[in-house]
Coordinates of C-alpha atoms and ligand atoms in Angstrom, one line a residue:
X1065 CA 80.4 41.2 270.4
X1066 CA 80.0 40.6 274.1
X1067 CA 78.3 37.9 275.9
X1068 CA 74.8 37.4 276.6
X1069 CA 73.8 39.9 279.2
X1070 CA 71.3 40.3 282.2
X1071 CA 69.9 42.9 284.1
X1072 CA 67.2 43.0 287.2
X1073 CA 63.9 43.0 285.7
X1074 CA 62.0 44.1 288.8
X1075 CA 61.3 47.3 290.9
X1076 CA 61.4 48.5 294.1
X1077 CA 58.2 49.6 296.1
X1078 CA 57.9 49.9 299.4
X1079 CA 61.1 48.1 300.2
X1080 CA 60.4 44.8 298.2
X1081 CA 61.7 43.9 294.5
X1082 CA 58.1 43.6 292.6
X1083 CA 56.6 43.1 289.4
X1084 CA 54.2 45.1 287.5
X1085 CA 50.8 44.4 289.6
X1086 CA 49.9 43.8 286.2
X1087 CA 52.6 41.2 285.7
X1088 CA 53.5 42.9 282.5
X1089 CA 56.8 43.6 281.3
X1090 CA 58.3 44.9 278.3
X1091 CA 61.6 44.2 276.0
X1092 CA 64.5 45.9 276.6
X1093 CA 66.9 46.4 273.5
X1094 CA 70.5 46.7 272.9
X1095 CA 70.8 49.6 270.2
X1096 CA 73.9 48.0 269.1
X1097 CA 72.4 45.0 267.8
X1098 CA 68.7 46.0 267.6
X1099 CA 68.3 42.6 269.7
X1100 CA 66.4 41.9 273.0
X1101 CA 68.6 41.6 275.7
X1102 CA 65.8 40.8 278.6
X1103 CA 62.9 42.0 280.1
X1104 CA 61.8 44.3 282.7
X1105 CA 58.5 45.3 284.9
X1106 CA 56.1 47.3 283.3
X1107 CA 54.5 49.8 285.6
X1108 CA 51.1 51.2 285.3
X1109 CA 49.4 54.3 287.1
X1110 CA 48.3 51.7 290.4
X1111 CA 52.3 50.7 290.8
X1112 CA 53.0 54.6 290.3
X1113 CA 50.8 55.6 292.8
X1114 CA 52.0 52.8 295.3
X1115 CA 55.3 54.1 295.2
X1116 CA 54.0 57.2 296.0
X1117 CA 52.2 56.5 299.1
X1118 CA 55.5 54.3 300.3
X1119 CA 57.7 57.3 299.8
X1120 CA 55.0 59.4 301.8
X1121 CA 54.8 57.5 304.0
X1122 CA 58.5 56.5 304.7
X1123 CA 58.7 60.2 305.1
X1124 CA 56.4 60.8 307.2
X1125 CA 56.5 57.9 309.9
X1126 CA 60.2 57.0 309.8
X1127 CA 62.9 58.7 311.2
X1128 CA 64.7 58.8 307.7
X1129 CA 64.5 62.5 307.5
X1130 CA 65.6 63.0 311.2
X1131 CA 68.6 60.2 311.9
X1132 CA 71.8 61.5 310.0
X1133 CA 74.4 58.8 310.7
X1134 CA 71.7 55.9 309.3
X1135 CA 71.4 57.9 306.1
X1136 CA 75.4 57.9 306.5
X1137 CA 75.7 54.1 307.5
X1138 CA 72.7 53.1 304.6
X1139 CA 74.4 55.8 301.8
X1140 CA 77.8 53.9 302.2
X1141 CA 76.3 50.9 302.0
X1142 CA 74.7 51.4 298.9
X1143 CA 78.0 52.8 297.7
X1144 CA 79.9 49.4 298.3
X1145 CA 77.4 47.0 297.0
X1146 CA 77.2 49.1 293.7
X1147 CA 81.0 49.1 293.9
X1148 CA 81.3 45.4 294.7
X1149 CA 79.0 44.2 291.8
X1150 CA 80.2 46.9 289.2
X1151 CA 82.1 44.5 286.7
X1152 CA 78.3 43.0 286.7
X1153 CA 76.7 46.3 285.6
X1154 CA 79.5 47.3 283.0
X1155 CA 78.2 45.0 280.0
X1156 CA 74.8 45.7 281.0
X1157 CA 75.5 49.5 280.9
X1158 CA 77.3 48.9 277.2
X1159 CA 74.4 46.5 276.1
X1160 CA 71.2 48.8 277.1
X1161 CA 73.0 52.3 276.4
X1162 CA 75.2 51.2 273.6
X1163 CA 77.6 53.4 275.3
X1164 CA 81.2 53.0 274.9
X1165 CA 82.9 50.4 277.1
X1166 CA 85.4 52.6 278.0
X1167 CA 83.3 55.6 279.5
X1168 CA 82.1 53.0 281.7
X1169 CA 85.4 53.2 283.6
X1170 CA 84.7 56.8 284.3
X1171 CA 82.0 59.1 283.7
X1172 CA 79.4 56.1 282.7
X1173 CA 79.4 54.2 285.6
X1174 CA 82.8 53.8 287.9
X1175 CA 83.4 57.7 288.5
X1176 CA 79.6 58.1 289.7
X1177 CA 80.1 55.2 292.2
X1178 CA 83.4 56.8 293.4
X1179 CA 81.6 60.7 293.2
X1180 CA 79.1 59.5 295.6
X1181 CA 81.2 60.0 298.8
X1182 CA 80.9 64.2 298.1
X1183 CA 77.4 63.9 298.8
X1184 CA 78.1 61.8 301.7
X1185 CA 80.3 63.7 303.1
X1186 CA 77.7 66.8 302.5
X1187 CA 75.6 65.4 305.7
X1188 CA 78.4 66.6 307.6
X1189 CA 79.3 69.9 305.4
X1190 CA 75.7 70.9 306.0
X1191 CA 74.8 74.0 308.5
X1192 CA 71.3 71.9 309.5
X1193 CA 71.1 74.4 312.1
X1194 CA 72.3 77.8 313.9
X1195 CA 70.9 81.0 315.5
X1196 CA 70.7 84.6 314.8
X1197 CA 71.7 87.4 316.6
X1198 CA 68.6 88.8 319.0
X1199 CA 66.2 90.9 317.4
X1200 CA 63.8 93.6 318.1
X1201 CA 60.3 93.3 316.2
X1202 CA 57.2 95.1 317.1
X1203 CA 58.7 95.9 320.5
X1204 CA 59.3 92.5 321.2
X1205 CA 63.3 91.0 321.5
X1206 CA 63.4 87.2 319.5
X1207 CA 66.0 84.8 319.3
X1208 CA 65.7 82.9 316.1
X1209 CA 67.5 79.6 314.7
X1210 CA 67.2 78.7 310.8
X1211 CA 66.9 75.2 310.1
X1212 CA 67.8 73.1 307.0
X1213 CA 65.3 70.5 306.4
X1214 CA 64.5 68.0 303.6
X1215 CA 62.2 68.7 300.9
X1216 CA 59.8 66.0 301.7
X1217 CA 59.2 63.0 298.7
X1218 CA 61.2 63.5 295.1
X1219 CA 60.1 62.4 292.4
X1220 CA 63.7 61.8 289.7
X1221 CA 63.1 61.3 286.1
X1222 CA 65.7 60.5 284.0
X1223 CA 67.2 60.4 280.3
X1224 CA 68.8 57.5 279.0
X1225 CA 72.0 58.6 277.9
X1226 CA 74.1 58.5 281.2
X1227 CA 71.2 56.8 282.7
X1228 CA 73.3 55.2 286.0
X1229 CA 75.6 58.4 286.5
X1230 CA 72.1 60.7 286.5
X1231 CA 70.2 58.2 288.6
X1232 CA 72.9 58.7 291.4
X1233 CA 73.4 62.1 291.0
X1234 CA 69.5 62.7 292.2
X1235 CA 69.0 59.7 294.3
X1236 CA 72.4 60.2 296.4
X1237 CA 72.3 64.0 297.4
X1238 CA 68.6 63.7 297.6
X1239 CA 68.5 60.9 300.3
X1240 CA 70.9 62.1 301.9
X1241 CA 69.7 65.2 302.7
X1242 CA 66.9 63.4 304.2
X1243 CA 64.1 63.3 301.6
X1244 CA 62.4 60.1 300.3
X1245 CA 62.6 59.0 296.7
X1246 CA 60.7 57.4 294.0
X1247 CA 63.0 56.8 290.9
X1248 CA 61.7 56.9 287.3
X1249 CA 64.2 56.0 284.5
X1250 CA 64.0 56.3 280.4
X1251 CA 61.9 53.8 278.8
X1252 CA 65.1 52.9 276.9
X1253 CA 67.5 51.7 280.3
X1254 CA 65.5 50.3 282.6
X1255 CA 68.5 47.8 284.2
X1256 CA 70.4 51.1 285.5
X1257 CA 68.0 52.3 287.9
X1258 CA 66.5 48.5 288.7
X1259 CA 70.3 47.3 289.6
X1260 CA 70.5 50.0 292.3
X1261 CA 67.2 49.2 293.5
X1262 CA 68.2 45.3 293.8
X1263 CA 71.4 46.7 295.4
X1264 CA 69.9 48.8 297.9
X1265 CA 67.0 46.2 298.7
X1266 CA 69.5 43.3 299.3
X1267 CA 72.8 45.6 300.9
X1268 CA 71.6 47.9 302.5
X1269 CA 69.6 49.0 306.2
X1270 CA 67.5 52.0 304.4
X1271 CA 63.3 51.6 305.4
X1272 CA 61.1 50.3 303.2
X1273 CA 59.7 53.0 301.0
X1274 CA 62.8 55.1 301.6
X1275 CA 63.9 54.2 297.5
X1276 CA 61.8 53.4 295.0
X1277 CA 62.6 52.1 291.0
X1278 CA 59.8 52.7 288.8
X1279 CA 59.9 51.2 285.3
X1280 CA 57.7 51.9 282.4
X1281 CA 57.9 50.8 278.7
X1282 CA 55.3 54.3 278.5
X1283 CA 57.3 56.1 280.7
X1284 CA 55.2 59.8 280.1
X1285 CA 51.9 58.1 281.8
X1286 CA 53.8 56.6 284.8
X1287 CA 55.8 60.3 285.0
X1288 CA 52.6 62.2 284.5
X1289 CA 51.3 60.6 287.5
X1290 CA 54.5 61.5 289.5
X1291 CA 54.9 65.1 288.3
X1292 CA 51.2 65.5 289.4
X1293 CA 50.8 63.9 292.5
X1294 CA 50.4 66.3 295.5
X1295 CA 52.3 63.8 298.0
X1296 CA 55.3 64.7 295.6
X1297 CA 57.4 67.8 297.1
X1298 CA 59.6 68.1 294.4
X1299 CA 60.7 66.8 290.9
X1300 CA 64.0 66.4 290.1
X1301 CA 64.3 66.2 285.9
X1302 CA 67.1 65.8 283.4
X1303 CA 66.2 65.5 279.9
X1304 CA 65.0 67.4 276.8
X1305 CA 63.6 71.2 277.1
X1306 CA 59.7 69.9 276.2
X1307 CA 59.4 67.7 278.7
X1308 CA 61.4 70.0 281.1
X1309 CA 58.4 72.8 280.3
X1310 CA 55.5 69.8 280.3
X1311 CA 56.6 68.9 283.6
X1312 CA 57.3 72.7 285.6
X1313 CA 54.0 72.6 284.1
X1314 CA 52.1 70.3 285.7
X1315 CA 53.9 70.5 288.9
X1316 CA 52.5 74.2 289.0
X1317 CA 49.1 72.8 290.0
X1318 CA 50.6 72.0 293.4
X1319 CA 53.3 74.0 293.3
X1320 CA 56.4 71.5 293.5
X1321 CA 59.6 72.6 293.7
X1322 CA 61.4 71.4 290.0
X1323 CA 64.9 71.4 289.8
X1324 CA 65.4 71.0 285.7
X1325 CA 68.8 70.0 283.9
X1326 CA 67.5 70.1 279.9
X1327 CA 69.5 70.9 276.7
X1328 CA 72.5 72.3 275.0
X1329 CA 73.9 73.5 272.0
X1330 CA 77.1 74.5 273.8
X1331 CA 79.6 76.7 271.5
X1332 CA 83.4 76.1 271.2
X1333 CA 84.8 79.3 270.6
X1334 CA 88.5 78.8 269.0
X1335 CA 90.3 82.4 269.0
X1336 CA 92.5 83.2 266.1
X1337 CA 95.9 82.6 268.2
X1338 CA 94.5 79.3 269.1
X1339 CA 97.0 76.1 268.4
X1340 CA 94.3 75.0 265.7
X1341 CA 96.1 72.0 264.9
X1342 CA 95.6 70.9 269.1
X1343 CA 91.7 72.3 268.6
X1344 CA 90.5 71.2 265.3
X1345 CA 92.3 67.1 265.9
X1346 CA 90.1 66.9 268.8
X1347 CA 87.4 68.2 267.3
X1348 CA 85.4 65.1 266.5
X1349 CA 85.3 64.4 270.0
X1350 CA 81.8 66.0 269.9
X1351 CA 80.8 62.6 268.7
X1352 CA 81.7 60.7 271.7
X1353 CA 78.6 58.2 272.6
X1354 CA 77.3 59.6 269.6
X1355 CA 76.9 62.9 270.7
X1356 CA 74.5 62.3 273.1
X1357 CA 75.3 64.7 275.9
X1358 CA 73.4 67.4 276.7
X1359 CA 76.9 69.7 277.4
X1360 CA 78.6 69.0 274.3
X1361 CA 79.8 71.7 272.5
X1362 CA 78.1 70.9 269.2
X1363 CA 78.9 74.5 267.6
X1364 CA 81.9 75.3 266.6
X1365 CA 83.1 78.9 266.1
X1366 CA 86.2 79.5 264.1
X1367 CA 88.3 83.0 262.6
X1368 CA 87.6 83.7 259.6
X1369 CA 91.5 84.5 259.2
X1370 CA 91.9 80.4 260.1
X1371 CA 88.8 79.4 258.7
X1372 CA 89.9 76.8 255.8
X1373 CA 92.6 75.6 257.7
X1374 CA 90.6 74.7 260.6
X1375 CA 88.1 73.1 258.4
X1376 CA 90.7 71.1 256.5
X1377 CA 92.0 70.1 260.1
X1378 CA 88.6 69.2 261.1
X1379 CA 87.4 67.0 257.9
X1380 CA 90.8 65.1 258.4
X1381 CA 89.4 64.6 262.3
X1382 CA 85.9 63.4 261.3
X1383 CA 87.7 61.0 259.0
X1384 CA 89.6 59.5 261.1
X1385 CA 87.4 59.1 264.0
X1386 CA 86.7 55.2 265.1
X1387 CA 83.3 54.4 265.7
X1388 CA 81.1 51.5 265.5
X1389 CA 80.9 48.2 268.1
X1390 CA 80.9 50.1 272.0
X1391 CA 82.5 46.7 273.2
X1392 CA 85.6 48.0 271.0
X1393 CA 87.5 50.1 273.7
X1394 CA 89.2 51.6 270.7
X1395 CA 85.5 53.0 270.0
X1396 CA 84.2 56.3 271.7
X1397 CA 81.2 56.4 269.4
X1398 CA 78.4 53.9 269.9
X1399 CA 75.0 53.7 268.3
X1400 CA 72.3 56.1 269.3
X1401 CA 69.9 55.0 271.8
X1402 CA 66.9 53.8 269.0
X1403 CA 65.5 54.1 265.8
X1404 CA 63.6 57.3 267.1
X1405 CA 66.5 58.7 268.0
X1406 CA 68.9 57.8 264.4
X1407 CA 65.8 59.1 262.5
X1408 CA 65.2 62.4 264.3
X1409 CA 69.1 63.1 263.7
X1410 CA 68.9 62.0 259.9
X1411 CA 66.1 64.1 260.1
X1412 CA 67.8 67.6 261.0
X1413 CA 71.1 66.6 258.7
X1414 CA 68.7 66.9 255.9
X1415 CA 67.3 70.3 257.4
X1416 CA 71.2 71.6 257.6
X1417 CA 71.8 70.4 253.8
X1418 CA 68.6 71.9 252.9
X1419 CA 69.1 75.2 254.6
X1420 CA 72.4 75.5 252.8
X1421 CA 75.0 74.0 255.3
X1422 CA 78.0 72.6 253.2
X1423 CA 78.1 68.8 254.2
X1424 CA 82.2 67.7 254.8
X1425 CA 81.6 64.6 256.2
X1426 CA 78.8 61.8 257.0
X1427 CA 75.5 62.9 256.5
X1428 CA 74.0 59.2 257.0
X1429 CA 74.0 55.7 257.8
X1430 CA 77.1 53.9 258.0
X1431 CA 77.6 51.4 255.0
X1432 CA 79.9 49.2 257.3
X1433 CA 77.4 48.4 259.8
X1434 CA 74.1 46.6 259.1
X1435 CA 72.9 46.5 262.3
X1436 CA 72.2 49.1 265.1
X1437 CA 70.7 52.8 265.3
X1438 CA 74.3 54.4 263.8
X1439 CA 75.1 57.3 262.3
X1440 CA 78.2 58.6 260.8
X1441 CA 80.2 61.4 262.3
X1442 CA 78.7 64.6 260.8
X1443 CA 80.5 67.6 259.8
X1444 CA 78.9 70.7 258.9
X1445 CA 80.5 74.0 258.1
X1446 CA 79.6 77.3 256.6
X1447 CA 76.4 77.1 258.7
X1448 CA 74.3 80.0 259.5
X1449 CA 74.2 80.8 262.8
X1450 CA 70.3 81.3 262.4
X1451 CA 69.4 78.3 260.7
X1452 CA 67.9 75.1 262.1
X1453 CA 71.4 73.3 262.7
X1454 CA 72.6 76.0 265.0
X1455 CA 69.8 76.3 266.9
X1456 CA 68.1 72.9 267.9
X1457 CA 69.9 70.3 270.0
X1458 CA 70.0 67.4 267.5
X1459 CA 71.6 64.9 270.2
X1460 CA 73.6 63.1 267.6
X1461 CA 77.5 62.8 266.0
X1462 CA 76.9 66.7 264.4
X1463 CA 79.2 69.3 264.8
X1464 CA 78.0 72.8 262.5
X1465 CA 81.3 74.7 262.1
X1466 CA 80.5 78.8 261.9
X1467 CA 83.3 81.6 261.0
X1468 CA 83.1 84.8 262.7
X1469 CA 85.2 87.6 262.4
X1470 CA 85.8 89.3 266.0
X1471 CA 85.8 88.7 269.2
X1472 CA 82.6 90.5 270.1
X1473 CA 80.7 88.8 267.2
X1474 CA 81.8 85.2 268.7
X1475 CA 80.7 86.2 271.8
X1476 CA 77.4 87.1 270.3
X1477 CA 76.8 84.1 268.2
X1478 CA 77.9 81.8 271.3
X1479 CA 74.5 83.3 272.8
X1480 CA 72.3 83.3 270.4
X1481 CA 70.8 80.4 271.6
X1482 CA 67.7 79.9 273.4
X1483 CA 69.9 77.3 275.7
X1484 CA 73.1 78.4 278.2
X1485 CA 74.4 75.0 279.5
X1486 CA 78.0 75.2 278.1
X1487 CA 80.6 76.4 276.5
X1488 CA 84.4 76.8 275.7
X1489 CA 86.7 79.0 274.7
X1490 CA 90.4 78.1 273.5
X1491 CA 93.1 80.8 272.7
X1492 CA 97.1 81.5 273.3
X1493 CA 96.2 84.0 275.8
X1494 CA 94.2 82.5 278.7
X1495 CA 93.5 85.8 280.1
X1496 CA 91.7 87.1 276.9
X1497 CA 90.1 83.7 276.8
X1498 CA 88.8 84.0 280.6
X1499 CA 87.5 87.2 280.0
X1500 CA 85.2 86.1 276.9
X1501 CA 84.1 83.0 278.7
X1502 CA 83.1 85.2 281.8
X1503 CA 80.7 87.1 278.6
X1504 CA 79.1 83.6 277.6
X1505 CA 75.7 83.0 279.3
X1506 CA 76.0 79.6 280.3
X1507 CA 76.0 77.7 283.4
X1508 CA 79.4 75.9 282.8
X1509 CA 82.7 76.9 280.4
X1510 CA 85.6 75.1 279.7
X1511 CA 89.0 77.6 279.3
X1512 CA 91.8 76.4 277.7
X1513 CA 90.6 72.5 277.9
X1514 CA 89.7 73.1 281.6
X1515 CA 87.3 70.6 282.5
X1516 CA 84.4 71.7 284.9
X1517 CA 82.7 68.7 285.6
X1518 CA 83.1 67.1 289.3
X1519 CA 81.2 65.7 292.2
X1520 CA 81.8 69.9 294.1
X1521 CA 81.1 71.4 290.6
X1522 CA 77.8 73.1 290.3
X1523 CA 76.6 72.1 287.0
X1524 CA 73.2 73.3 285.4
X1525 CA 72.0 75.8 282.5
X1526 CA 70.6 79.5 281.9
X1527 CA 67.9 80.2 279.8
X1528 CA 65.9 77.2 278.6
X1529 CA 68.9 74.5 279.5
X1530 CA 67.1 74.0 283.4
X1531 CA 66.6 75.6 286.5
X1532 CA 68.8 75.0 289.3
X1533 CA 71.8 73.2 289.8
X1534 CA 73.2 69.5 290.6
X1535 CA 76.6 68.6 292.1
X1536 CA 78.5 71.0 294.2
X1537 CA 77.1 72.6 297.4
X1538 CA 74.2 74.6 295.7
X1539 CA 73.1 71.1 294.1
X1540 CA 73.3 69.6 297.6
X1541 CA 70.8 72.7 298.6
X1542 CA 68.4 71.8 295.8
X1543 CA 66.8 69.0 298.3
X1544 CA 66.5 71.3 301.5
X1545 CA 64.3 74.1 302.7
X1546 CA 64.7 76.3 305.3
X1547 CA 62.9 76.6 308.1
X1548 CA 63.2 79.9 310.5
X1549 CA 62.1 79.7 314.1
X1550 CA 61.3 82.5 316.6
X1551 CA 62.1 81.7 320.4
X1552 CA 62.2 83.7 323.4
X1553 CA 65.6 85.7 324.3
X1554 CA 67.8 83.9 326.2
Ligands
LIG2223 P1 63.4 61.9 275.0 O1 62.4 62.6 274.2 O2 64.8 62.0 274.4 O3 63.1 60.5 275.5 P2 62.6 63.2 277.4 O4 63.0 64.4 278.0 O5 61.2 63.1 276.9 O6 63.6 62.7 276.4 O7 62.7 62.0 278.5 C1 63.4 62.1 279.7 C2 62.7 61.4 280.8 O8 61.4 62.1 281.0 C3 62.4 60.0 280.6 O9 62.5 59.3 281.8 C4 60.9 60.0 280.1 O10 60.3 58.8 280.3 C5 60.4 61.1 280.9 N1 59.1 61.7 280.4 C6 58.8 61.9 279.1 N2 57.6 62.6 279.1 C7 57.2 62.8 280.4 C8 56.1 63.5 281.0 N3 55.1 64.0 280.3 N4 56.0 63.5 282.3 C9 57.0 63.0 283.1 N5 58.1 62.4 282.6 C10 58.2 62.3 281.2

């Protein structure tokens, strides 16, 4: 086990680290260990609605939305204080997320410091302004120019499973396009979004009220307040499909702009000239931080001509896989994020045995580990595409296995889903393989192992898995309008 830990257990509002007006705070817990490791600020509806009025106003009176090279000069900044204090934030990452140590090095926390520069570099990529060709309306001849603009004040909520790589993937683009932000993390990992708000209070030149952390042990009153206020222009959300609809919801009533990254139940189609042996070893890899990814492909098509093979492949994988400690580097698989969580996936392995699933491997709590929120790595095969397993996102180590026998019927179990976030397809032949993923109706698919994630990759879903996109240039967009303006003829 790792040493003790600490993380920054107050906000930012208004420029200045604070506690809870209240002066409460709440316990935060490492899921590994079930144990406090500290405490952090417990917000109310009056800190809430501070923060509110600071990003307003920081949007309104500065000249934050306006002066491009200080969001340059404050955004690099930030970037090199998080950099210089990241071997800080890496056991606090592992100890509040129970995420593996080793994804810290990348996609948990040092690729997201790195990724940053993209949407740096997008002040400069940006077309903020240029003109039309004259044109003739109601006899009259117009030049026009189309502006890009910020948004105004976002509001960012975010899930606790990648909680510092989501945090910067709203906060960066969205301040640097010029808009004013008030940052609400999970419940669960408050000490990801309070370090960047320490960071950017103590390194950096952005106004007061420019950033704001917002922490809350009741997280859905604080965020109620923010997806309802009318000073808020838009909400930025990642999380589960519920809260996604609760919150488009409530922003109707002033008509926010939402921008909604929800859930998954992404299919991995293997073809029947697939190298198997390559698929099927990897296949546990859906268990990686314990399956708690929103774009993991959690269903698993295979031929019915290859069908016992790949499941004898597969059961050997689950096996084999290491889980357990995430301080272990050797460990891709952590606990899940609390006792919620492990009971709500217990909950739906009992559902798949129930609704006929054949259970290969797992189906509970580890006997080797005593403490933490773990559960083993779950195979499931012979599962209906219909049933319960197949069609919820259960967020946990499950993978439900499902033969098919042609391409066209892989293609239509892959989307029937009520969620389009991802996919994959593997085969011999990438060109038959690119022309099934182009038939899968999801926002991201991986070919051949091709990986699509990147700081330039537009990543979001279809269907119920969001609204929008984040990364890439259209993610960028997300956080402008447009503006058109009508001037004489030169
Ligand atoms: P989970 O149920 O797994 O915690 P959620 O999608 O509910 O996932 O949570 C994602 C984020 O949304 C968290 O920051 C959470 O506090 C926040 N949240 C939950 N309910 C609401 C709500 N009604 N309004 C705004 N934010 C909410």
């Amino acid at each position: 086990m790792a040493a003790s830990v600490s993380g920054e257990h107050r906000m930012l509002i208004d420029g200045e680290l604070v506690e809870a007006a209240s002066g409460a705070t709440y316990a935060n817990v490492n899921p590994a260990t079930e144990e406090e490791i500290g405490q952090v600020a417990d917000a109310g509806v009056g800190d809430m609605e501070r923060a509110v009025a600071a990003a307003r106003r920081a949007f309104d009176e500065t000249d934050w939305a306006n002066d491009r090279e200080l969001r340059k000069r404050c955004l690099r900044q930030l970037q090199e204080g998080l950099a210089k204090e990241r071997e800080a934030l890496r056991p606090q990452i592992v100890a509040e997320v129970g995420a593996p140590v080793t994804l810290t090095y990348a996609i948990q926390q040092d690729a997201c410091i790195d990724d940053m520069e993209w949407d740096i570099e997008c002040i400069d990529r940006i077309d903020w302004e240029h003109d039309l060709p004259e044109h003739e309306f109601f006899g009259m001849r117009s030049a026009r120019r189309v502006l890009r603009e910020p948004v105004g004040v976002v509001g960012a909520i975010t899930p606790w499973n990648f909680p510092f790589m989501l945090n910067l993937s709203k906060i960066v683009p969205a301040l640097a396009a010029g808009n004013t932000v008030i940052l609400k993390p999970a419940p669960d990992t408050p000490w990801s979004a309070t370090y960047i708000g320490r960071v950017a209070a103590e390194y950096t030149d952005i106004p007061a009220g420019v950033l704001n952390v917002v922490t809350a042990g009741d997280a859905a009153v604080v965020g109620e307040v923010l997806s309802g206020d009318e000073r808020v222009d838009m909400i930025s959300f990642t999380g589960s499909t519920a809260t996604g609809k609760r919150i488009m919801a409530r922003g109707a009533e002033s008509l926010k702009r939402v921008f909604l990254e929800l859930g998954g139940k992404s299919a991995n189609i293997i073809l029947d000239d697939a190298d198997l042996e390559a698929q099927c070893r990897s296949g546990a890899m859906v268990c990686m931080h314990g399956g708690q990814g929103c774009a993991i492909t959690t269903r698993m098509l295979l031929p019915r001509s290859r069908y016992d093979e790949g499941v004898e492949l597969l059961k050997a994988a689950f096996e084999g896989w290491k889980y357990g400690d995430p301080n272990d580097p050797e460990n891709l698989q952590g606990p899940l994020i609390n006792a919620r969580q492990r009971e709500r996936v217990l909950g739906y392995i009992e559902k798949g045995k129930t609704e006929g699933a054949r259970l290969v491997v797992g189906g509970g709590r580890p006997a080797h580990l005593d403490k933490g929120y773990y559960v083993e790595p779950t195979l499931f095969v012979d599962v209906d595409p219909d049933s319960t397993i197949a069609q919820e996102e259960i967020f946990g180590p499950v993978l439900a296995v499902i033969p098919y026998d042609t391409d066209d019927d892989a293609v239509r179990i892959a989307n029937n889903s009520r969620y389009g976030l991802s996919g994959a397809v593997n085969g011999g032949d990438l060109d038959r393989a690119y022309a099934i993923a182009k038939r899968l109706r999801t926002g991201t698919v991986s070919v051949n192992n091709g990986q699509w994630f990147g700081p330039d990759s537009p990543f979001g879903g279809y269907k119920e898995s969001g609204l929008g996109r984040e990364h890439g240039m259209p993610g960028f967009e997300e956080y402008l309008e447009t503006k058109t303006v009508g001037l004489p003829p030169s």
